[in-house]
Each structure stands twice: as C-alpha cells, then as structure tokens.
Tab-separated table of C-alpha atoms in Angstrom:
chain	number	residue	atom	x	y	z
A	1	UNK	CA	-2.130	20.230	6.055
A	2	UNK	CA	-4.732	19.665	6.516
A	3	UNK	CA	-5.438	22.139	9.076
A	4	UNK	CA	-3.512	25.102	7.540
A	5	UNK	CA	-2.959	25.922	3.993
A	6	UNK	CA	0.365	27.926	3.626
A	7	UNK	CA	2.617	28.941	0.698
A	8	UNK	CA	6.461	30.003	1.259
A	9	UNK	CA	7.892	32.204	-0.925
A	10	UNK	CA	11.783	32.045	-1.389
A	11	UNK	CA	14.360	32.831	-3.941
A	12	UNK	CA	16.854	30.982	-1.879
A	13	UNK	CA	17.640	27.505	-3.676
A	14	UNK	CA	19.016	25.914	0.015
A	15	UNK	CA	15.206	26.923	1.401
A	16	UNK	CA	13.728	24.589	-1.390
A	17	UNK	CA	16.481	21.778	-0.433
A	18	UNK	CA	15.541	21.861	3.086
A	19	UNK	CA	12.109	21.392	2.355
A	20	UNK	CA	12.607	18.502	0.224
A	21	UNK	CA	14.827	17.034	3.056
A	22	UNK	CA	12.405	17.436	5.391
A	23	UNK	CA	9.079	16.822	3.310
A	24	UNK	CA	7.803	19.367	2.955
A	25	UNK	CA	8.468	19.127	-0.721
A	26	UNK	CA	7.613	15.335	-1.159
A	27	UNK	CA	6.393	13.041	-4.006
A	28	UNK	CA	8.652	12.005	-6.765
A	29	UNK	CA	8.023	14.195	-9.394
A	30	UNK	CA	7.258	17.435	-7.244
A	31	UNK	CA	10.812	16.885	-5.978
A	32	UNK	CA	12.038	16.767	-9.892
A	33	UNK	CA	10.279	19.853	-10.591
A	34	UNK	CA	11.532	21.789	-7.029
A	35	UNK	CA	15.473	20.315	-7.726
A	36	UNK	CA	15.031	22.332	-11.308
A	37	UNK	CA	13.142	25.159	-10.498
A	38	UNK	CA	16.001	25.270	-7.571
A	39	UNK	CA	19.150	25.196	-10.056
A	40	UNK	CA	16.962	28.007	-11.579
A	41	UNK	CA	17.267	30.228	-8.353
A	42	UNK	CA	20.823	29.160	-7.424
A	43	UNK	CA	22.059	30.880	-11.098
A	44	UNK	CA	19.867	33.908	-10.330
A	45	UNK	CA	21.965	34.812	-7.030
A	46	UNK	CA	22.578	38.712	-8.013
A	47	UNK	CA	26.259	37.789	-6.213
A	48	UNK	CA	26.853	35.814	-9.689
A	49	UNK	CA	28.744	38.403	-11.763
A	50	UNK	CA	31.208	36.416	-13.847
A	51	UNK	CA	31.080	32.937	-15.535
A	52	UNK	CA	33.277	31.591	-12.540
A	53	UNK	CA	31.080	32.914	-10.061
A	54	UNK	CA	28.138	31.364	-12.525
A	55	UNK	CA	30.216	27.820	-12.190
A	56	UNK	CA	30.631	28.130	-8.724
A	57	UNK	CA	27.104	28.478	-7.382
A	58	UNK	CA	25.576	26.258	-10.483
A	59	UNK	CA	27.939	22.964	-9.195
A	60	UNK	CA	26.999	24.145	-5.036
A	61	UNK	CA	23.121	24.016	-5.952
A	62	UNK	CA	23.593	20.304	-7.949
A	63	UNK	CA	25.863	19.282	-5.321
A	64	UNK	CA	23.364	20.456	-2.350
A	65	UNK	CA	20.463	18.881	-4.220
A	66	UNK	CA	21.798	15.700	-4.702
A	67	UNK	CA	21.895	15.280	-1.193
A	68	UNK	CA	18.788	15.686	0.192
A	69	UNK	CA	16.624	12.690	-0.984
A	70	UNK	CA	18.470	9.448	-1.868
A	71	UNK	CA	15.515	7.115	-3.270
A	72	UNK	CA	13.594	8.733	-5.049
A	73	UNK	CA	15.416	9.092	-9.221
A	74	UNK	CA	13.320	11.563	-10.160
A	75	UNK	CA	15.374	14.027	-8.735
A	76	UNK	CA	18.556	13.213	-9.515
A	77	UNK	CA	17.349	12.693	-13.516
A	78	UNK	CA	16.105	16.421	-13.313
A	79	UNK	CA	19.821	17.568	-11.518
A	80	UNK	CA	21.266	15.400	-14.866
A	81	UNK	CA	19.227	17.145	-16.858
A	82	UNK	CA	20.150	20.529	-15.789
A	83	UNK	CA	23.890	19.503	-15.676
A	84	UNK	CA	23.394	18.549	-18.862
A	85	UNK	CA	22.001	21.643	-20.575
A	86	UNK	CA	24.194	23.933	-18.604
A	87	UNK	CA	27.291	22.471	-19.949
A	88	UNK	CA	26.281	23.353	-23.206
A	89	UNK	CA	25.507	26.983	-22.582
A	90	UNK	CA	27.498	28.297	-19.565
A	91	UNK	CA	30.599	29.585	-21.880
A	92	UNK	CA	28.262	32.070	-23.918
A	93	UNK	CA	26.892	34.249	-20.965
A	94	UNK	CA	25.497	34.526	-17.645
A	95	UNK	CA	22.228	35.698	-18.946
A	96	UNK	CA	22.092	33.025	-22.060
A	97	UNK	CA	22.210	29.965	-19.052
A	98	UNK	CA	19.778	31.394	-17.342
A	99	UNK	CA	17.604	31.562	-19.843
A	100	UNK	CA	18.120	28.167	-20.911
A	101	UNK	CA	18.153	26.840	-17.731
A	102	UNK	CA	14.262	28.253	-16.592
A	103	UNK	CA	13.369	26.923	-20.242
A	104	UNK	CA	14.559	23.702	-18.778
A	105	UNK	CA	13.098	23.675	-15.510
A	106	UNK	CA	9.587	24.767	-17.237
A	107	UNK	CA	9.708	22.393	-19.656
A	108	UNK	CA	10.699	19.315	-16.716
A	109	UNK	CA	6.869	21.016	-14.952
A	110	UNK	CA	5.017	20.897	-18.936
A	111	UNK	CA	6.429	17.434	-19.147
A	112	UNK	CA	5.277	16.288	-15.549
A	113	UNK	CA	1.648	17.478	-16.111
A	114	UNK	CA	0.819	15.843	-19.316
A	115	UNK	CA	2.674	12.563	-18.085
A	116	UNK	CA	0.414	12.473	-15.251
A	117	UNK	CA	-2.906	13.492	-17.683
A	118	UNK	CA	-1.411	10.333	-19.524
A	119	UNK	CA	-1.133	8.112	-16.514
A	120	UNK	CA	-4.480	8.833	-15.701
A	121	UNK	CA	-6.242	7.478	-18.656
A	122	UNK	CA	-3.996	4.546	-19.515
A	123	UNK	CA	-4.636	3.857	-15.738
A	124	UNK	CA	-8.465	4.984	-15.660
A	125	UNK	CA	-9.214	2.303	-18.945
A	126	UNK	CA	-7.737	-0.664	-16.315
A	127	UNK	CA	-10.376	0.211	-14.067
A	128	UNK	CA	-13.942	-1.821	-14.009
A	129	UNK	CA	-17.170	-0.157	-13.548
A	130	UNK	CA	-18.313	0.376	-9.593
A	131	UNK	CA	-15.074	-0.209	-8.824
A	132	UNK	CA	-13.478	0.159	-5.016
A	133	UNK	CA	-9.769	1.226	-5.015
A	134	UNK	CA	-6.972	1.237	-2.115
A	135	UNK	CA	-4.307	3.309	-2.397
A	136	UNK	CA	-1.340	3.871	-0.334
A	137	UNK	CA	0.524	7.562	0.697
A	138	UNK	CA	-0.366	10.453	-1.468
A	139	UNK	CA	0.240	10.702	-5.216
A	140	UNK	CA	-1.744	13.495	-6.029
A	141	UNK	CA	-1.543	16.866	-6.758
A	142	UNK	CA	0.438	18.145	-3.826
A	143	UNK	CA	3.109	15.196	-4.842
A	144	UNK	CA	3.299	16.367	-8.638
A	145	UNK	CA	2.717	19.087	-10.874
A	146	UNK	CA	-0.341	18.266	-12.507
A	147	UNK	CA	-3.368	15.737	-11.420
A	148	UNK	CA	-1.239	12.768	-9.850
A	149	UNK	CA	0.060	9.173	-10.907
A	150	UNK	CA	-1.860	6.684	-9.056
A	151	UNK	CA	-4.214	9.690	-7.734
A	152	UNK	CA	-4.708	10.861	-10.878
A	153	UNK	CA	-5.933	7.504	-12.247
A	154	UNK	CA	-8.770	7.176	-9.677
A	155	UNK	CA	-9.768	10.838	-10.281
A	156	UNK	CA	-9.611	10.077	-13.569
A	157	UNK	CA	-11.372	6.646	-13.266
A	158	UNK	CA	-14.216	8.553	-10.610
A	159	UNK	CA	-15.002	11.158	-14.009
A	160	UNK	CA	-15.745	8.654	-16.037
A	161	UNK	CA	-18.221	7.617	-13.509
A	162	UNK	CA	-16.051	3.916	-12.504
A	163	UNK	CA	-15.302	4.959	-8.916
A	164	UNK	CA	-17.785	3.751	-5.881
A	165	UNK	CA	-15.395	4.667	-3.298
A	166	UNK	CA	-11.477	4.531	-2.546
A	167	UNK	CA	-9.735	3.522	1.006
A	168	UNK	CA	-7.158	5.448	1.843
A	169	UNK	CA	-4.361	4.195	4.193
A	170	UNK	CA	-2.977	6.553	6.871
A	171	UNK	CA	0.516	5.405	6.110
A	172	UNK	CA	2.503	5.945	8.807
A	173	UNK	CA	4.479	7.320	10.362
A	174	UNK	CA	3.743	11.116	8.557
A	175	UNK	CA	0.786	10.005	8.041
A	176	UNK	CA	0.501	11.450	3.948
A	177	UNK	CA	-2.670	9.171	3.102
A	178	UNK	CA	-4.572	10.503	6.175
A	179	UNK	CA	-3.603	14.092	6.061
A	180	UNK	CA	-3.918	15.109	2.138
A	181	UNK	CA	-5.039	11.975	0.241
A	182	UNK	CA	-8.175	12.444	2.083
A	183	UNK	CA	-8.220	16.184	1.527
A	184	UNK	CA	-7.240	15.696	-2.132
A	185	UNK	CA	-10.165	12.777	-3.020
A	186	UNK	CA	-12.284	14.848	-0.817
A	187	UNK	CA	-12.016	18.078	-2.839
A	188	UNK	CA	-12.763	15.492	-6.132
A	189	UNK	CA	-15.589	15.099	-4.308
A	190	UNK	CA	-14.646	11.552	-4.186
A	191	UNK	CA	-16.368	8.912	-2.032
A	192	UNK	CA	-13.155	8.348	0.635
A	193	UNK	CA	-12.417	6.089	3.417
A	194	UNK	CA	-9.404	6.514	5.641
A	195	UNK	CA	-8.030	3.573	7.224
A	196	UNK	CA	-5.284	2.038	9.120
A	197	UNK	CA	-2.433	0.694	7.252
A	198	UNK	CA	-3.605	-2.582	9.431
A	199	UNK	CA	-6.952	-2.654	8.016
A	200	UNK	CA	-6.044	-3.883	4.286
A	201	UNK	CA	-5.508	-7.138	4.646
A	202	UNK	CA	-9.210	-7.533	6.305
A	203	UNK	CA	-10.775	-5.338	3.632
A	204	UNK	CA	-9.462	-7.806	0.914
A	205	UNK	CA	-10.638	-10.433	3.088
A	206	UNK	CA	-14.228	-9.790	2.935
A	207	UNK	CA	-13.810	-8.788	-0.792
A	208	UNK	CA	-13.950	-5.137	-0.696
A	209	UNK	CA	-11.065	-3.958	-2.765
A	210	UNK	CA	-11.492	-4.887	-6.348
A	211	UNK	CA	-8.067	-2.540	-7.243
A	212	UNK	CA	-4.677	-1.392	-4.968
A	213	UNK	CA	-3.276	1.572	-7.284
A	214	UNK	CA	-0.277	3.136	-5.783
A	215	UNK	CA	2.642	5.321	-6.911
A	216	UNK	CA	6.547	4.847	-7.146
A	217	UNK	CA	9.731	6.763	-6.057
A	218	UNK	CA	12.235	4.616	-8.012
A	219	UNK	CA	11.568	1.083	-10.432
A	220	UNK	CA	14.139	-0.666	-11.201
A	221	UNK	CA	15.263	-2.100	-14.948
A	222	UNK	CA	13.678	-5.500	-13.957
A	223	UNK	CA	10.249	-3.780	-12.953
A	224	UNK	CA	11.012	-4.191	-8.719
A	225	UNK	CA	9.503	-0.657	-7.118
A	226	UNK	CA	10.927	1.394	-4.388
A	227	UNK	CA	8.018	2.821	-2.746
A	228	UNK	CA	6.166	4.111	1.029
A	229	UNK	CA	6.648	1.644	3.064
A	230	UNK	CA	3.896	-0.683	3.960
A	231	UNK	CA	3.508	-0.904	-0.043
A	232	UNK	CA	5.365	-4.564	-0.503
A	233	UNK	CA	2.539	-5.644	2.248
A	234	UNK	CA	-0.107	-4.751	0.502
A	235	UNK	CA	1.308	-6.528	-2.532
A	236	UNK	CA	2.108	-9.577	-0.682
A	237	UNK	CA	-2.023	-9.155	0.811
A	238	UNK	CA	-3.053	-8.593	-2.937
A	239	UNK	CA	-1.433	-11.456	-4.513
A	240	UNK	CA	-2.910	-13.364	-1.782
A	241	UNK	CA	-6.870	-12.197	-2.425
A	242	UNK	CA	-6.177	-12.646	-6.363
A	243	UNK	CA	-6.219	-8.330	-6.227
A	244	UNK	CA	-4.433	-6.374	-9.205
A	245	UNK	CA	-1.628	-4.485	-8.204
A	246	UNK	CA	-1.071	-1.582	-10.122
A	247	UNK	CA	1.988	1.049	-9.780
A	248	UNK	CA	1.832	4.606	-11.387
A	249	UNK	CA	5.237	5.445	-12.540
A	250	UNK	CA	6.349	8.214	-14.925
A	251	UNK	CA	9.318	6.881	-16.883
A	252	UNK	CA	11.095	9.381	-15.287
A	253	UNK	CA	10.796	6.909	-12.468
A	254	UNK	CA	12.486	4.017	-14.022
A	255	UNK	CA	15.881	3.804	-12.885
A	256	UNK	CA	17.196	2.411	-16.718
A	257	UNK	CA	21.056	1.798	-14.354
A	258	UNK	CA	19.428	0.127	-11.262
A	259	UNK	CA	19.077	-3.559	-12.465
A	260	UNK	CA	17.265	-4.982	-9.520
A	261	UNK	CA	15.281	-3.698	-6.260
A	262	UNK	CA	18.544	-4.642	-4.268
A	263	UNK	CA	20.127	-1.930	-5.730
A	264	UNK	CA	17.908	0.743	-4.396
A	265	UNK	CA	19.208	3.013	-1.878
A	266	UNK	CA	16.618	2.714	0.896
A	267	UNK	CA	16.406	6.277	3.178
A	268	UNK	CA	16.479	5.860	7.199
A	269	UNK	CA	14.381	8.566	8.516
A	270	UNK	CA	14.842	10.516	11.706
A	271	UNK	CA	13.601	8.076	14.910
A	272	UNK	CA	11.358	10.494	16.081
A	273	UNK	CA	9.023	10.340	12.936
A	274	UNK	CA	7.883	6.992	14.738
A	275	UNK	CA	8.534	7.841	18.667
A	276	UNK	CA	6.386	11.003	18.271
A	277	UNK	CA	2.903	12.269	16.253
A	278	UNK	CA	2.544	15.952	16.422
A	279	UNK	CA	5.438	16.579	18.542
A	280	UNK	CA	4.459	14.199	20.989
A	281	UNK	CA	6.282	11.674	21.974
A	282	UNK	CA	3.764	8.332	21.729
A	283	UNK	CA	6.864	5.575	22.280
A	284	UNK	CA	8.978	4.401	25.621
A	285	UNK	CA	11.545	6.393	26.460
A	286	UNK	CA	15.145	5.241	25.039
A	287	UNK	CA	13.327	2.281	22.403
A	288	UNK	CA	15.392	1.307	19.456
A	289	UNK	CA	13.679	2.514	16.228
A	290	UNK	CA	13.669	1.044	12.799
A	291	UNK	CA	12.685	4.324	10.535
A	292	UNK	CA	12.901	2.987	6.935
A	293	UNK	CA	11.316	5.653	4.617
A	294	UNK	CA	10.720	3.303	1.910
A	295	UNK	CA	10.169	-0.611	0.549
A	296	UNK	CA	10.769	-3.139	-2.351
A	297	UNK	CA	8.025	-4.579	-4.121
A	298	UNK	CA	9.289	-7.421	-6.223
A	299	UNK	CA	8.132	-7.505	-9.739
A	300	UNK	CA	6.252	-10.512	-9.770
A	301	UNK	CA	4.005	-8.986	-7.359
A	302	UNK	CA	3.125	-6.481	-9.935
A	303	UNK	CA	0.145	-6.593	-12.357
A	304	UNK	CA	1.206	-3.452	-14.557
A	305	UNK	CA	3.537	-0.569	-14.329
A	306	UNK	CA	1.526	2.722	-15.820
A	307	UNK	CA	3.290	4.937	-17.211
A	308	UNK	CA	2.657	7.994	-19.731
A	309	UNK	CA	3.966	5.907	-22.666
A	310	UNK	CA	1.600	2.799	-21.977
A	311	UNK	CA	0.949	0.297	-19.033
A	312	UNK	CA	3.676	-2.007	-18.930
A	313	UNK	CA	3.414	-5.377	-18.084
A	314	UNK	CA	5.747	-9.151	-17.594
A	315	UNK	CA	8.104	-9.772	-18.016
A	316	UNK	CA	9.332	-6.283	-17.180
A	317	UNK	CA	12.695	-7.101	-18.125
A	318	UNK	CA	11.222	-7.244	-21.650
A	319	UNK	CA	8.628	-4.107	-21.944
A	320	UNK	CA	11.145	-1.777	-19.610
A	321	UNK	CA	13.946	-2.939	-21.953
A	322	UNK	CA	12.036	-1.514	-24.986
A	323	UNK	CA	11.495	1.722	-23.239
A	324	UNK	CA	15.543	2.807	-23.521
A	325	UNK	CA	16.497	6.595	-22.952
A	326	UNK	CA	16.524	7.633	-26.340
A	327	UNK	CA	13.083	6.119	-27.356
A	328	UNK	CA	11.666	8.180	-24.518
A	329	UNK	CA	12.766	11.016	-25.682
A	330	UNK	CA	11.204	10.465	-29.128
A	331	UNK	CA	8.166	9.651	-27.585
A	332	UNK	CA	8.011	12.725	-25.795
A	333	UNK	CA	8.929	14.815	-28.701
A	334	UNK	CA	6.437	13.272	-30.526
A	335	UNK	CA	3.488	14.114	-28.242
C-alpha cells in the first residue's frame, strides 16, 4: 500500500508470524487478533493426530509467536489467553480444542471491534466543533479489526460533523502515516494533510492543531505509553502550545505488570529501515544507525487515556488502578 492492494492466503501459522515480524501484520490489536487466529491454524495442522502431537505444535505456535514483536502487549495477552483456554480443554479431544480455541480467537476479533466502536465515541465526545487533529502512524482499520483507536475517534468525530481537517505525519522510517493513514482518512472522505514528522512543532506554532490523538502499543500501570516513535516529541511540542494529548488505548493495551515506561521493552529495528526507502539506499555508506521502533511518553504529558471502558485521566496511577483484570472482564461481559 498504497499502490497495490493484495491479500495472502495461508493456513500456515509461521506465514502469519513472519508477517507480524516484518509488518506486514502491524498495529496492536491486529497483531492480537493474527497471534490467535494463528494458534487457530497451528492446531489445525492435519499432521496433529494425537493429543501429544496436539501439545506439541500448540506450545511451537505460542512459543514462535511470542517472539516476533516484543512491545507491543497486545499480543502476548491474546497468546495468554489462548494458553489459557487450551489448558482447560486439550485432555478431552483434538477436535473439542479446536473448537474452543477458534471460539476464542473469534471472540478476541468481536471484542476488538466493539472496543474500537467504543473508543471512538468516548474519544469523538472530547472533540470540539471545527476541530483540526494531528495524528501520528496509522491506527486505523488496517491496524485493528474494526474502525481504529485514535483513527477511529476522528472518523468518528468527522460523522458527527466536528472534523475540519486532520494532519497526518509521515512517520518515518516505514512511513505508516503517509502510506495508509492518508489512504484510510481519504476513503472517509476525510479532509487530510500529510506532513513531515518535522512539520508539527510549526503547525502548533501558528495555532493550527487544536487536538494530537494518537494510538498505543503498550501503557504502563502508571499511565507512561510505549508508542511510534516521534510520539514523546509531539507530546513534549503539545505540552508546550497548551495542545491536548490524547492516546487511544484498548485495555488490552495496559500492561496491569509493567509499573513504569522504563520497563517497556523497546524493539531495535533492522538499520536499513532508515539507510534505505523503497529499496534504495538514501544514507552514506557504512553510517552507524539508531533504529528504535518505538518511544516513551511520560504520563504527565498525557491529557486522557481512551479506552473502551471510559477516558481515563490523572493521576493514572489512580483510574488505571481501578481498572484491575477482573473488573475488565465484568465490564466486558456486561456489554
């Protein structure tokens, strides 16, 4: 994208892994949903003939999973999930785990898509009229299973008619903002500008952004967020222009055993992400390279924390505190 549109078709769990390794599976919960939807296929091997063989290529897929994407929780609290389910069922039968363990996966997608409809209008009612919104990366559809987290607040915000236009940043170096935000707020029919992840600061400067909205890979217990890099500079340029700063995380997202940003494993990505664009290499020959996939915004750069439950906001230690495992769970049972 955006040039091409294609779908691959697999029923080979170690394709899927690859492509969340590499990004072509990206976005927080869209890896969730793959890493289940992955176990799913893994289980389905027709090799599997006995429980052992059931065991055996159930604990490879988890194990393979688990080690393609280090930052971002969502996945590894769908892997738990599965882990979780199939130790309950994998002594009755081959056929009873798989059953349970698609149920799973499907209900992880049904649970994704109505967390992001939430997110959108909990978001959308932060929004002012005629508003103009920067946003970082891409949160959208092609980085979840439904309408988006911080993408699906501004499309949610631009049908109830509050949207006069969004920026866009590029955000290097794989350049997500400029190759399917665009195409996503385009489609919306959304008024979109795409700029360089440079040109924020000046846009504040002459008072053009009246919102940043961006997404999350990981938030820690005390409300610090892992996201794209470049995001902790535009909360650092935000504070500074008196901007709110608003993250869209699914509580999926909040890391309940991660106390502070500093705890966050950050993900190194290959050097030639930055050296080349399109294959082609852009840098010196033989430069050092710095390839960090990801940041830490530090809580008290953060206005509110959206998530499907409610917008949280300071101290986070408090309103994350409330939001413990098990009164998620009700929560989402109840709705």
């Amino acid at each position: 994208l955006p040039h091409d549109e294609v779908y691959i078709e697999t029923t080979d769990y170690r394709v899927i892994g690859d492509a969340i390794r590499v990004l072509k599976i990206r976005g927080a919960p869209a890896i969730g949903v793959a890493a289940a939807y992955s176990v799913v296929l893994a289980v389905h091997d027709p090799k599997i003939t006995s429980l052992q063989d059931l065991n055996t290529e159930f604990y490879a897929a988890i194990n393979f999973l688990s080690q393609t994407r280090p930052t971002a929780v969502s996945l590894f609290v769908a892997l738990d999930r599965m882990r979780h389910l199939y130790e309950q069922v994998s002594h009755n039968s081959i056929l009873g785990s798989q059953f349970h363990l698609l149920a799973e996966a499907r209900l992880i997608q049904h649970e994704d898509i109505e967390s992001c409809r939430k997110i959108g209008e909990y978001g959308a009612a932060l929004i002012s009229p005629k508003s103009t919104i920067l946003t970082h990366c891409n949160t959208g559809g092609l980085a979840t299973s439904g309408i988006g987290t911080a993408q699906g607040i501004i499309t949610t915000a631009a049908q109830e008619g509050k949207i006069q236009r969004v920026y866009a940043d590029e955000t290097r170096p794989l350049f997500q903002g400029a190759r399917l935000t665009t195409l996503e707020l385009m489609k919306e029919n959304i008024d979109v500008v795409l700029i360089t992840d440079g040109t924020a600061g000046m846009l504040m400067q002459r008072r053009e952004i009246d919102a940043v909205v961006v997404g999350a890979d990981r938030v820690a217990a005390n409300g610090d967020v892992a996201n794209k890099i470049g995001t902790y500079q535009l909360a650092v340029l935000a504070e500074r222009h008196m901007i709110p700063f608003y993250v869209a995380a699914p509580t999926a997202t909040i890391d309940f055993g991660t106390k502070t940003g500093k705890d966050i494993p950050i993900e190194e990505r290959d050097p030639a992400e930055i050296t080349h664009v399109a294959g082609i290499r852009i840098a010196a020959e033989g430069v050092s390279v710095f390839a960090p996939a990801f940041d830490i915004t530090p809580n008290q750069l953060v206005t509110g924390i959206v998530t499907e439950v409610g917008v949280l906001k300071p101290p986070y230690n408090e309103s994350i505190g409330k939001l413990r495992p098990q009164q998620l769970r009700t929560a989402e049972a109840a709705s």
